[in-house]
Amino acid sequence: MRIDIITVLPELLKSPFEASILKRSIEKGLVEIHFHNLRDYTDTKYRQVDDYQFGGGAGMVLMIEPIDKCISKLKKERTYDEVIYMTPDGTTLNQKMANSISLQKNIIILCGHYKGVDQRVRDAFITKEISIGDYVLSGGELGAAVLCDTIIRLIPGVLNDETSALTDTFQDGMLAPPVYTRPADYKNMKVPDILLSGNFGKIEQWREEKAHERTEKLRPDLLK
Ligand code: ADE
């Protein structure tokens, strides 16, 4: 998968891709990440990418021209499956969306900033608008990092244990069951006996029950 990220703050986005699973996915050649600084697509003296909004009002708006130049250049080089815009008024990201995006080959992610982008960018270029939750970030960069993390870990070969992503919370519409590791008894806080029994049929059944219990208690909306 190839991900092209368009941003005014590439430095804010680099570190998540320089550690752990995301780093490894790039090293294994399973994912390519390309950052595009919007300021490289403007001819103006001060590399201006934003301007005041027509009609008045507080806050700057990202201009259409540099975004058009960047997206058009990329589209000349290859076909893109999605051009995603990170914005608090987009569709809220969930596991189902992550699963579907992780199947794509080439995607562009545009990070909003300030008051957002000129509406004509959204009308002309964007195929999907995504929010990571009902709160406002200073820009789309952290949202883009969250989106990338959630999709990249689903790409086959990225996680060492192939089944690990499949048993994640939300993956089957339920929260994951509780997990334990050594020691089996810590200051008299004991691991459930069933997990030490070696009876994998029973363990699987117990996990399903616990996943259901936990979902019912913490996220009953998921069971509807
Ligand atoms: N940009 C600002 N707030 C955002 C949010 N909640 N999700 C995605 N992008 C954003």
Coordinates of N, CA and C and ligand atoms in Angstrom, one line a residue:
M1 N 0.8 -1.2 0.0 CA 0.0 0.0 0.0 C 0.9 1.3 0.0
R2 N 0.4 2.3 -0.8 CA 1.2 3.5 -0.8 C 0.2 4.6 -0.2
I3 N 0.8 5.4 0.7 CA 0.0 6.5 1.3 C 0.7 7.8 1.1
D4 N 0.1 8.7 0.4 CA 0.7 10.1 0.2 C -0.1 11.0 1.1
I5 N 0.7 11.7 2.0 CA 0.1 12.6 3.0 C 0.4 14.0 2.7
I6 N -0.6 14.8 2.5 CA -0.4 16.2 2.1 C -0.6 17.1 3.4
T7 N 0.4 17.9 3.8 CA 0.3 18.6 5.1 C 1.1 19.8 5.0
V8 N 0.8 20.8 5.9 CA 1.6 21.9 6.1 C 2.6 21.7 7.2
L9 N 2.5 20.6 7.9 CA 3.4 20.3 9.0 C 3.9 18.9 9.0
P10 N 4.7 18.5 7.9 CA 5.2 17.2 7.8 C 6.0 16.7 9.1
E11 N 6.7 17.7 9.7 CA 7.5 17.3 10.9 C 6.6 16.7 12.0
L12 N 5.3 17.1 12.1 CA 4.4 16.6 13.1 C 4.1 15.2 12.9
L13 N 4.2 14.7 11.7 CA 3.7 13.4 11.3 C 4.8 12.3 11.2
K14 N 6.0 12.8 11.2 CA 7.1 11.8 10.9 C 7.3 10.7 12.0
S15 N 7.3 11.2 13.3 CA 7.7 10.2 14.3 C 6.8 9.0 14.5
P16 N 5.5 9.0 14.3 CA 4.8 7.8 14.4 C 5.2 6.7 13.4
F17 N 5.9 7.1 12.3 CA 6.3 6.1 11.3 C 7.7 5.7 11.6
E18 N 8.3 6.2 12.6 CA 9.7 5.9 12.9 C 9.9 4.9 14.1
A19 N 8.8 4.3 14.5 CA 8.9 3.3 15.6 C 8.0 2.2 15.4
S20 N 8.4 1.0 16.1 CA 7.5 -0.1 16.2 C 6.8 -0.6 14.9
I21 N 5.6 -0.9 15.0 CA 4.9 -1.6 13.9 C 4.9 -0.8 12.6
L22 N 4.7 0.5 12.7 CA 4.6 1.3 11.4 C 6.0 1.3 10.8
K23 N 7.0 1.4 11.6 CA 8.4 1.4 11.1 C 8.7 0.1 10.4
R24 N 8.3 -1.0 11.0 CA 8.6 -2.3 10.5 C 7.8 -2.5 9.2
S25 N 6.6 -2.0 9.1 CA 5.8 -2.2 7.9 C 6.5 -1.6 6.7
I26 N 7.1 -0.4 7.0 CA 7.8 0.3 5.9 C 9.1 -0.5 5.5
E27 N 9.8 -0.9 6.6 CA 11.1 -1.7 6.3 C 10.8 -3.0 5.6
K28 N 9.7 -3.6 5.9 CA 9.4 -4.9 5.2 C 8.9 -4.6 3.7
G29 N 8.7 -3.3 3.4 CA 8.2 -3.0 2.0 C 6.7 -3.2 1.8
L30 N 6.0 -3.3 2.9 CA 4.6 -3.6 2.8 C 3.8 -2.2 2.7
V31 N 4.5 -1.2 3.1 CA 3.8 0.2 3.1 C 4.9 1.2 2.6
E32 N 4.4 2.1 1.8 CA 5.2 3.3 1.5 C 4.5 4.5 1.9
I33 N 5.2 5.4 2.7 CA 4.6 6.6 3.1 C 5.4 7.8 2.5
H34 N 4.7 8.7 1.8 CA 5.3 9.9 1.2 C 4.6 11.1 1.8
F35 N 5.5 12.0 2.3 CA 4.9 13.3 2.8 C 5.1 14.4 1.8
H36 N 4.1 15.2 1.6 CA 4.2 16.3 0.7 C 3.9 17.6 1.5
N37 N 4.9 18.5 1.5 CA 4.7 19.8 2.2 C 3.9 20.7 1.3
L38 N 2.8 21.1 1.7 CA 1.9 22.0 0.8 C 2.7 23.2 0.4
R39 N 3.6 23.7 1.2 CA 4.3 24.9 0.9 C 5.3 24.7 -0.3
D40 N 5.6 23.5 -0.7 CA 6.4 23.2 -1.9 C 5.6 23.4 -3.2
Y41 N 4.3 23.6 -3.0 CA 3.4 23.7 -4.2 C 2.8 25.1 -4.4
T42 N 3.6 26.1 -3.9 CA 3.1 27.5 -4.0 C 4.3 28.3 -4.6
D43 N 4.0 29.2 -5.5 CA 5.0 30.1 -6.1 C 5.2 31.4 -5.4
T44 N 4.3 31.7 -4.4 CA 4.3 33.0 -3.8 C 5.6 33.2 -3.0
K45 N 5.9 34.4 -2.8 CA 7.2 34.8 -2.1 C 7.3 34.1 -0.7
Y46 N 6.2 34.2 0.1 CA 6.3 33.7 1.4 C 5.7 32.3 1.5
R47 N 5.6 31.6 0.4 CA 5.1 30.2 0.4 C 3.8 30.1 1.1
Q48 N 2.9 31.1 0.8 CA 1.6 31.2 1.4 C 0.7 30.1 0.9
V49 N 0.1 29.4 1.9 CA -0.9 28.3 1.6 C -2.3 28.6 2.1
D50 N -2.4 29.7 2.9 CA -3.7 30.0 3.4 C -4.1 31.4 3.3
D51 N -5.4 31.7 3.4 CA -5.8 33.1 3.3 C -7.1 33.3 4.1
Y52 N -7.5 34.6 4.2 CA -8.7 34.9 4.9 C -9.9 34.4 4.2
Q53 N -11.0 34.1 4.9 CA -12.2 33.6 4.3 C -13.0 34.7 3.7
F54 N -13.6 34.5 2.5 CA -14.5 35.4 1.9 C -15.7 35.6 2.8
G55 N -16.2 36.8 2.9 CA -17.4 37.1 3.7 C -17.0 37.4 5.1
G56 N -15.7 37.3 5.5 CA -15.3 37.7 6.8 C -15.4 36.6 7.8
G57 N -14.8 36.8 8.9 CA -14.8 35.7 10.0 C -13.4 35.3 10.4
A58 N -13.3 34.8 11.6 CA -12.0 34.5 12.1 C -11.5 33.2 11.5
G59 N -10.1 33.1 11.4 CA -9.5 31.9 11.0 C -9.1 31.9 9.5
M60 N -8.0 31.2 9.2 CA -7.5 31.1 7.9 C -8.0 29.9 7.2
V61 N -8.0 29.9 5.9 CA -8.5 28.8 5.1 C -7.4 28.3 4.1
L62 N -7.1 27.0 4.0 CA -6.1 26.5 3.1 C -6.7 26.8 1.7
M63 N -5.8 27.3 0.8 CA -6.2 27.7 -0.5 C -6.2 26.5 -1.5
I64 N -7.0 26.6 -2.5 CA -7.2 25.5 -3.4 C -6.0 25.3 -4.3
E65 N -5.3 26.4 -4.7 CA -4.3 26.2 -5.8 C -3.1 25.2 -5.4
P66 N -2.5 25.4 -4.2 CA -1.4 24.4 -3.9 C -1.9 23.0 -3.7
I67 N -3.1 22.9 -3.2 CA -3.7 21.5 -3.0 C -3.9 20.9 -4.4
D68 N -4.5 21.7 -5.3 CA -4.8 21.2 -6.7 C -3.5 20.8 -7.3
K69 N -2.4 21.6 -7.2 CA -1.1 21.3 -7.8 C -0.6 20.0 -7.3
C70 N -0.6 19.8 -6.0 CA -0.1 18.6 -5.4 C -0.9 17.4 -5.8
I71 N -2.2 17.4 -5.6 CA -3.0 16.3 -5.9 C -2.9 15.9 -7.4
S72 N -2.9 17.0 -8.3 CA -2.9 16.7 -9.7 C -1.6 16.1 -10.1
K73 N -0.5 16.5 -9.5 CA 0.8 15.9 -9.8 C 0.8 14.4 -9.4
L74 N 0.3 14.1 -8.2 CA 0.3 12.7 -7.8 C -0.6 11.9 -8.7
K75 N -1.7 12.4 -9.1 CA -2.7 11.7 -9.9 C -2.1 11.4 -11.3
K76 N -1.2 12.2 -11.7 CA -0.6 12.0 -13.1 C 0.4 10.8 -13.0
E77 N 0.9 10.6 -11.8 CA 1.9 9.5 -11.6 C 1.3 8.1 -11.4
R78 N 0.1 8.1 -10.8 CA -0.6 6.8 -10.5 C -2.1 7.0 -10.2
T79 N -2.8 5.9 -10.2 CA -4.2 6.0 -9.9 C -4.4 5.9 -8.4
Y80 N -5.3 6.7 -7.8 CA -5.6 6.6 -6.4 C -7.0 6.1 -6.2
D81 N -7.1 5.2 -5.2 CA -8.4 4.6 -4.8 C -9.2 5.5 -4.0
E82 N -8.6 6.3 -3.1 CA -9.3 7.3 -2.3 C -8.4 8.5 -2.1
V83 N -9.1 9.7 -2.0 CA -8.5 10.9 -1.6 C -9.2 11.3 -0.4
I84 N -8.6 11.2 0.8 CA -9.2 11.3 2.1 C -8.9 12.7 2.7
Y85 N -9.9 13.3 3.2 CA -9.7 14.6 3.9 C -10.0 14.4 5.4
M86 N -9.0 14.8 6.2 CA -9.2 14.6 7.7 C -9.8 15.9 8.2
T87 N -11.0 15.8 8.8 CA -11.8 16.9 9.2 C -12.7 16.5 10.3
P88 N -12.9 17.4 11.3 CA -13.8 17.1 12.4 C -15.3 16.9 12.0
D89 N -15.7 17.4 10.8 CA -17.1 17.2 10.3 C -17.2 16.0 9.4
G90 N -16.2 15.2 9.3 CA -16.2 14.0 8.5 C -16.9 12.8 9.2
T91 N -17.0 11.7 8.5 CA -17.6 10.5 9.1 C -16.7 9.9 10.2
T92 N -17.2 9.6 11.3 CA -16.3 9.1 12.4 C -15.7 7.8 12.1
L93 N -14.4 7.7 12.2 CA -13.6 6.5 11.9 C -14.0 5.4 12.8
N94 N -14.2 4.2 12.2 CA -14.4 3.0 13.0 C -13.7 1.8 12.3
Q95 N -13.7 0.7 13.0 CA -12.9 -0.5 12.6 C -13.4 -1.0 11.2
K96 N -14.7 -0.9 10.9 CA -15.2 -1.3 9.6 C -14.6 -0.4 8.5
M97 N -14.5 0.9 8.7 CA -13.9 1.8 7.7 C -12.4 1.4 7.5
A98 N -11.7 1.2 8.7 CA -10.3 0.9 8.6 C -10.1 -0.4 7.8
N99 N -10.9 -1.4 8.0 CA -10.8 -2.7 7.3 C -10.9 -2.4 5.8
S100 N -11.9 -1.6 5.4 CA -12.1 -1.3 4.0 C -11.0 -0.5 3.4
I101 N -10.5 0.5 4.1 CA -9.4 1.3 3.5 C -8.1 0.5 3.4
S102 N -7.9 -0.5 4.4 CA -6.7 -1.2 4.4 C -6.6 -2.1 3.1
L103 N -7.7 -2.3 2.4 CA -7.6 -3.1 1.2 C -7.2 -2.3 -0.1
Q104 N -7.1 -1.0 0.1 CA -6.7 -0.2 -1.1 C -5.3 -0.2 -1.4
K105 N -4.9 0.2 -2.6 CA -3.5 0.1 -3.0 C -2.9 1.5 -2.8
N106 N -3.5 2.6 -3.4 CA -2.9 3.9 -3.3 C -3.9 4.9 -2.7
I107 N -3.6 5.6 -1.6 CA -4.5 6.6 -1.1 C -3.7 7.9 -0.8
I108 N -4.5 9.0 -0.9 CA -4.0 10.3 -0.5 C -4.7 10.7 0.7
I109 N -4.0 11.3 1.7 CA -4.6 11.8 2.9 C -4.3 13.3 2.9
L110 N -5.3 14.1 2.9 CA -5.1 15.6 3.0 C -5.4 16.0 4.4
C111 N -4.4 16.7 5.1 CA -4.7 17.2 6.4 C -5.2 18.6 6.4
G112 N -6.3 18.9 7.0 CA -6.8 20.2 7.1 C -6.0 21.0 8.1
H113 N -6.1 22.3 8.1 CA -5.5 23.2 9.1 C -6.3 24.4 9.3
Y114 N -6.0 25.1 10.4 CA -6.8 26.4 10.7 C -8.3 26.1 10.6
K115 N -9.0 26.9 9.7 CA -10.4 26.7 9.6 C -10.8 25.6 8.6
G116 N -9.8 25.0 8.0 CA -10.1 23.9 7.1 C -9.6 24.3 5.7
V117 N -10.2 23.6 4.7 CA -9.8 23.9 3.3 C -10.9 24.6 2.6
D118 N -10.6 25.3 1.5 CA -11.6 25.9 0.6 C -12.6 24.8 0.2
Q119 N -13.9 25.1 0.3 CA -14.9 24.1 0.0 C -14.7 23.4 -1.4
R120 N -14.2 24.2 -2.3 CA -14.0 23.7 -3.7 C -13.0 22.5 -3.7
V121 N -12.1 22.5 -2.8 CA -11.2 21.3 -2.7 C -12.0 20.1 -2.4
R122 N -12.9 20.2 -1.4 CA -13.7 19.1 -1.0 C -14.7 18.6 -2.1
D123 N -15.2 19.6 -2.8 CA -16.2 19.3 -3.9 C -15.4 18.6 -5.0
A124 N -14.2 19.0 -5.4 CA -13.6 18.6 -6.6 C -12.7 17.4 -6.4
F125 N -12.0 17.2 -5.3 CA -11.0 16.2 -5.2 C -11.2 15.1 -4.1
I126 N -12.0 15.4 -3.1 CA -12.1 14.5 -2.0 C -13.2 13.4 -2.2
T127 N -12.7 12.1 -1.9 CA -13.7 11.0 -2.1 C -14.2 10.5 -0.7
K128 N -13.5 10.9 0.4 CA -13.9 10.4 1.7 C -13.5 11.5 2.7
E129 N -14.4 11.8 3.7 CA -14.0 12.8 4.7 C -14.1 12.0 6.0
I130 N -13.0 12.1 6.8 CA -12.9 11.3 8.0 C -12.6 12.1 9.2
S131 N -13.3 11.9 10.3 CA -13.0 12.5 11.6 C -12.6 11.4 12.5
I132 N -11.7 11.7 13.5 CA -11.3 10.6 14.4 C -12.1 10.7 15.7
G133 N -13.0 11.7 15.8 CA -13.9 11.8 17.0 C -14.5 13.2 17.1
D134 N -15.4 13.3 17.9 CA -16.2 14.6 18.1 C -15.4 15.5 19.0
Y135 N -14.3 16.0 18.5 CA -13.5 17.0 19.2 C -12.6 17.7 18.1
V136 N -12.1 18.8 18.4 CA -11.4 19.6 17.3 C -9.9 19.5 17.6
L137 N -9.1 19.1 16.7 CA -7.6 19.1 16.8 C -7.1 20.3 16.1
S138 N -5.9 20.7 16.3 CA -5.3 21.9 15.7 C -5.2 21.7 14.2
G139 N -5.1 20.4 13.8 CA -4.9 20.1 12.3 C -5.2 18.7 12.1
G140 N -5.2 18.2 10.9 CA -5.6 16.9 10.5 C -4.4 15.9 10.7
E141 N -3.2 16.4 11.1 CA -2.0 15.5 11.1 C -2.2 14.4 12.1
L142 N -2.6 14.7 13.3 CA -2.7 13.6 14.3 C -3.8 12.6 14.0
G143 N -4.8 13.2 13.4 CA -5.9 12.3 12.9 C -5.4 11.4 11.8
A144 N -4.5 11.9 10.9 CA -3.9 11.1 9.8 C -3.1 10.0 10.4
A145 N -2.3 10.3 11.4 CA -1.5 9.3 12.1 C -2.3 8.2 12.6
V146 N -3.4 8.6 13.3 CA -4.3 7.6 13.8 C -4.9 6.7 12.7
L147 N -5.4 7.3 11.6 CA -5.9 6.6 10.5 C -4.9 5.6 9.9
C148 N -3.7 6.1 9.7 CA -2.6 5.3 9.1 C -2.3 4.1 10.1
D149 N -2.2 4.3 11.4 CA -1.9 3.3 12.3 C -3.0 2.2 12.2
T150 N -4.2 2.6 12.2 CA -5.3 1.6 12.3 C -5.4 0.8 11.0
I151 N -5.1 1.4 9.8 CA -5.2 0.7 8.6 C -3.9 -0.2 8.3
I152 N -2.8 0.4 8.7 CA -1.5 -0.4 8.4 C -1.4 -1.7 9.1
R153 N -1.9 -1.7 10.4 CA -1.7 -2.9 11.2 C -2.6 -4.0 10.6
L154 N -3.6 -3.7 9.7 CA -4.5 -4.7 9.2 C -3.9 -5.3 7.9
I155 N -2.9 -4.7 7.4 CA -2.3 -5.2 6.1 C -1.6 -6.6 6.4
P156 N -1.9 -7.6 5.6 CA -1.3 -8.9 5.9 C 0.2 -8.8 5.9
G157 N 0.8 -9.4 6.9 CA 2.3 -9.5 7.0 C 2.8 -8.4 7.9
V158 N 2.0 -7.4 8.2 CA 2.5 -6.3 9.1 C 2.6 -6.7 10.5
L159 N 1.6 -7.4 11.0 CA 1.8 -8.0 12.4 C 2.4 -9.3 12.3
N160 N 3.3 -9.6 13.3 CA 4.0 -10.9 13.2 C 3.0 -12.1 13.4
D161 N 2.1 -11.9 14.3 CA 1.1 -13.0 14.5 C -0.2 -12.6 13.7
E162 N -0.3 -13.3 12.6 CA -1.4 -13.0 11.7 C -2.8 -12.9 12.3
T163 N -3.0 -13.7 13.3 CA -4.3 -13.8 13.9 C -4.5 -12.6 14.9
S164 N -3.5 -11.9 15.2 CA -3.6 -11.0 16.3 C -4.6 -9.8 16.0
A165 N -4.5 -9.3 14.7 CA -5.4 -8.2 14.4 C -6.9 -8.7 14.4
L166 N -7.1 -10.0 14.0 CA -8.4 -10.5 13.9 C -9.1 -10.6 15.3
T167 N -8.3 -10.7 16.3 CA -8.9 -10.9 17.7 C -9.0 -9.5 18.4
D168 N -8.6 -8.4 17.7 CA -8.7 -7.1 18.3 C -10.1 -6.8 18.8
T169 N -10.2 -5.9 19.8 CA -11.5 -5.3 20.1 C -12.1 -4.7 18.8
F170 N -13.4 -4.8 18.7 CA -14.2 -4.2 17.5 C -14.1 -5.1 16.3
Q171 N -13.1 -6.0 16.2 CA -12.9 -6.7 14.9 C -14.1 -7.5 14.6
D172 N -14.8 -8.1 15.6 CA -16.0 -8.9 15.3 C -17.2 -8.2 15.9
G173 N -17.1 -6.8 16.0 CA -18.2 -6.1 16.6 C -18.3 -6.1 18.1
M174 N -17.3 -6.7 18.7 CA -17.3 -6.8 20.2 C -16.0 -6.3 20.8
L175 N -16.0 -6.0 22.1 CA -14.8 -5.7 22.7 C -14.0 -7.0 23.0
A176 N -12.7 -6.9 23.1 CA -11.9 -8.1 23.3 C -12.0 -8.5 24.7
P177 N -11.8 -9.9 25.0 CA -11.9 -10.4 26.4 C -10.7 -10.0 27.1
P178 N -10.7 -10.1 28.5 CA -9.5 -9.7 29.3 C -8.3 -10.7 29.0
V179 N -7.1 -10.1 29.1 CA -5.9 -11.0 28.9 C -5.0 -10.9 30.1
Y180 N -4.2 -12.0 30.3 CA -3.4 -12.1 31.5 C -2.0 -12.6 31.0
T181 N -1.0 -12.3 31.8 CA 0.3 -12.9 31.6 C 1.0 -13.2 32.9
R182 N 2.2 -13.8 32.9 CA 2.8 -14.2 34.1 C 3.1 -13.0 35.1
P183 N 3.1 -13.2 36.4 CA 2.9 -14.5 37.1 C 1.4 -14.8 37.2
A184 N 1.1 -16.1 37.4 CA -0.3 -16.6 37.5 C -0.9 -16.1 38.9
D185 N 0.0 -15.8 39.8 CA -0.6 -15.3 41.1 C 0.3 -14.1 41.5
Y186 N -0.2 -13.0 41.5 CA 0.5 -11.8 41.9 C -0.1 -11.2 43.2
K187 N 0.5 -11.3 44.3 CA 0.0 -10.7 45.6 C -1.4 -11.2 45.8
N188 N -1.6 -12.5 45.5 CA -2.9 -13.1 45.7 C -4.0 -12.7 44.7
M189 N -3.6 -11.9 43.7 CA -4.5 -11.6 42.5 C -4.2 -12.7 41.5
K190 N -5.3 -13.6 41.3 CA -5.0 -14.8 40.5 C -5.6 -14.7 39.1
V191 N -4.9 -15.3 38.2 CA -5.4 -15.5 36.8 C -6.5 -16.5 36.9
P192 N -7.6 -16.4 36.1 CA -8.7 -17.4 36.1 C -8.1 -18.8 35.8
D193 N -8.5 -19.8 36.6 CA -8.0 -21.1 36.4 C -8.2 -21.7 35.0
I194 N -9.3 -21.3 34.4 CA -9.6 -21.9 33.0 C -8.4 -21.6 32.0
L195 N -7.8 -20.4 32.2 CA -6.7 -20.0 31.3 C -5.4 -20.9 31.5
L196 N -5.4 -21.5 32.6 CA -4.2 -22.4 32.9 C -4.5 -23.8 32.7
S197 N -5.7 -24.1 32.3 CA -6.2 -25.5 32.2 C -5.7 -26.3 31.0
G198 N -5.2 -25.5 29.9 CA -4.8 -26.2 28.7 C -5.9 -26.7 27.8
N199 N -7.2 -26.5 28.3 CA -8.3 -27.0 27.5 C -8.7 -25.9 26.6
F200 N -8.2 -25.9 25.3 CA -8.4 -24.8 24.4 C -9.8 -24.5 24.0
G201 N -10.6 -25.6 23.9 CA -12.0 -25.4 23.6 C -12.7 -24.6 24.6
K202 N -12.5 -25.0 25.9 CA -13.1 -24.3 27.0 C -12.6 -22.9 27.1
I203 N -11.3 -22.7 26.8 CA -10.7 -21.3 26.9 C -11.4 -20.4 25.9
E204 N -11.6 -21.0 24.7 CA -12.2 -20.2 23.6 C -13.6 -19.8 24.0
Q205 N -14.3 -20.8 24.6 CA -15.7 -20.5 25.0 C -15.7 -19.4 26.1
W206 N -14.8 -19.5 27.1 CA -14.7 -18.5 28.2 C -14.4 -17.2 27.6
R207 N -13.5 -17.1 26.6 CA -13.2 -15.8 26.0 C -14.4 -15.2 25.3
E208 N -15.2 -16.0 24.6 CA -16.4 -15.5 24.0 C -17.3 -14.9 25.0
E209 N -17.5 -15.7 26.1 CA -18.4 -15.2 27.1 C -18.0 -13.9 27.7
K210 N -16.7 -13.8 28.0 CA -16.1 -12.6 28.6 C -16.2 -11.4 27.7
A211 N -16.0 -11.7 26.4 CA -16.1 -10.6 25.4 C -17.5 -10.1 25.4
H212 N -18.5 -11.0 25.4 CA -19.9 -10.6 25.4 C -20.2 -9.8 26.7
E213 N -19.8 -10.4 27.8 CA -20.1 -9.7 29.1 C -19.5 -8.3 29.1
R214 N -18.3 -8.1 28.7 CA -17.6 -6.8 28.7 C -18.3 -5.9 27.7
T215 N -18.7 -6.4 26.6 CA -19.4 -5.5 25.6 C -20.7 -5.0 26.1
E216 N -21.4 -6.0 26.7 CA -22.8 -5.7 27.3 C -22.6 -4.6 28.4
K217 N -21.6 -4.7 29.2 CA -21.4 -3.8 30.3 C -20.9 -2.4 29.8
L218 N -19.9 -2.4 28.9 CA -19.2 -1.2 28.6 C -19.7 -0.5 27.3
R219 N -20.1 -1.3 26.3 CA -20.5 -0.8 25.0 C -21.8 -1.5 24.5
P220 N -22.9 -1.4 25.3 CA -24.1 -2.1 24.8 C -24.6 -1.7 23.4
D221 N -24.2 -0.5 23.0 CA -24.6 -0.1 21.7 C -24.0 -1.0 20.6
L222 N -22.9 -1.6 20.8 CA -22.3 -2.5 19.8 C -23.1 -3.7 19.5
L223 N -23.9 -4.1 20.5 CA -24.6 -5.4 20.4 C -26.0 -5.2 19.7
K224 N -26.3 -3.9 19.5 CA -27.7 -3.7 18.9 C -27.7 -4.0 17.4
Ligands
ADE1 N1 -8.9 17.9 12.2 C1 -9.3 18.6 13.3 N2 -10.1 17.9 14.1 C2 -10.1 16.7 13.6 C3 -10.8 15.4 14.0 N3 -11.5 15.3 15.1 N4 -10.6 14.4 13.2 C4 -9.9 14.5 12.0 N5 -9.3 15.6 11.6 C5 -9.4 16.7 12.4

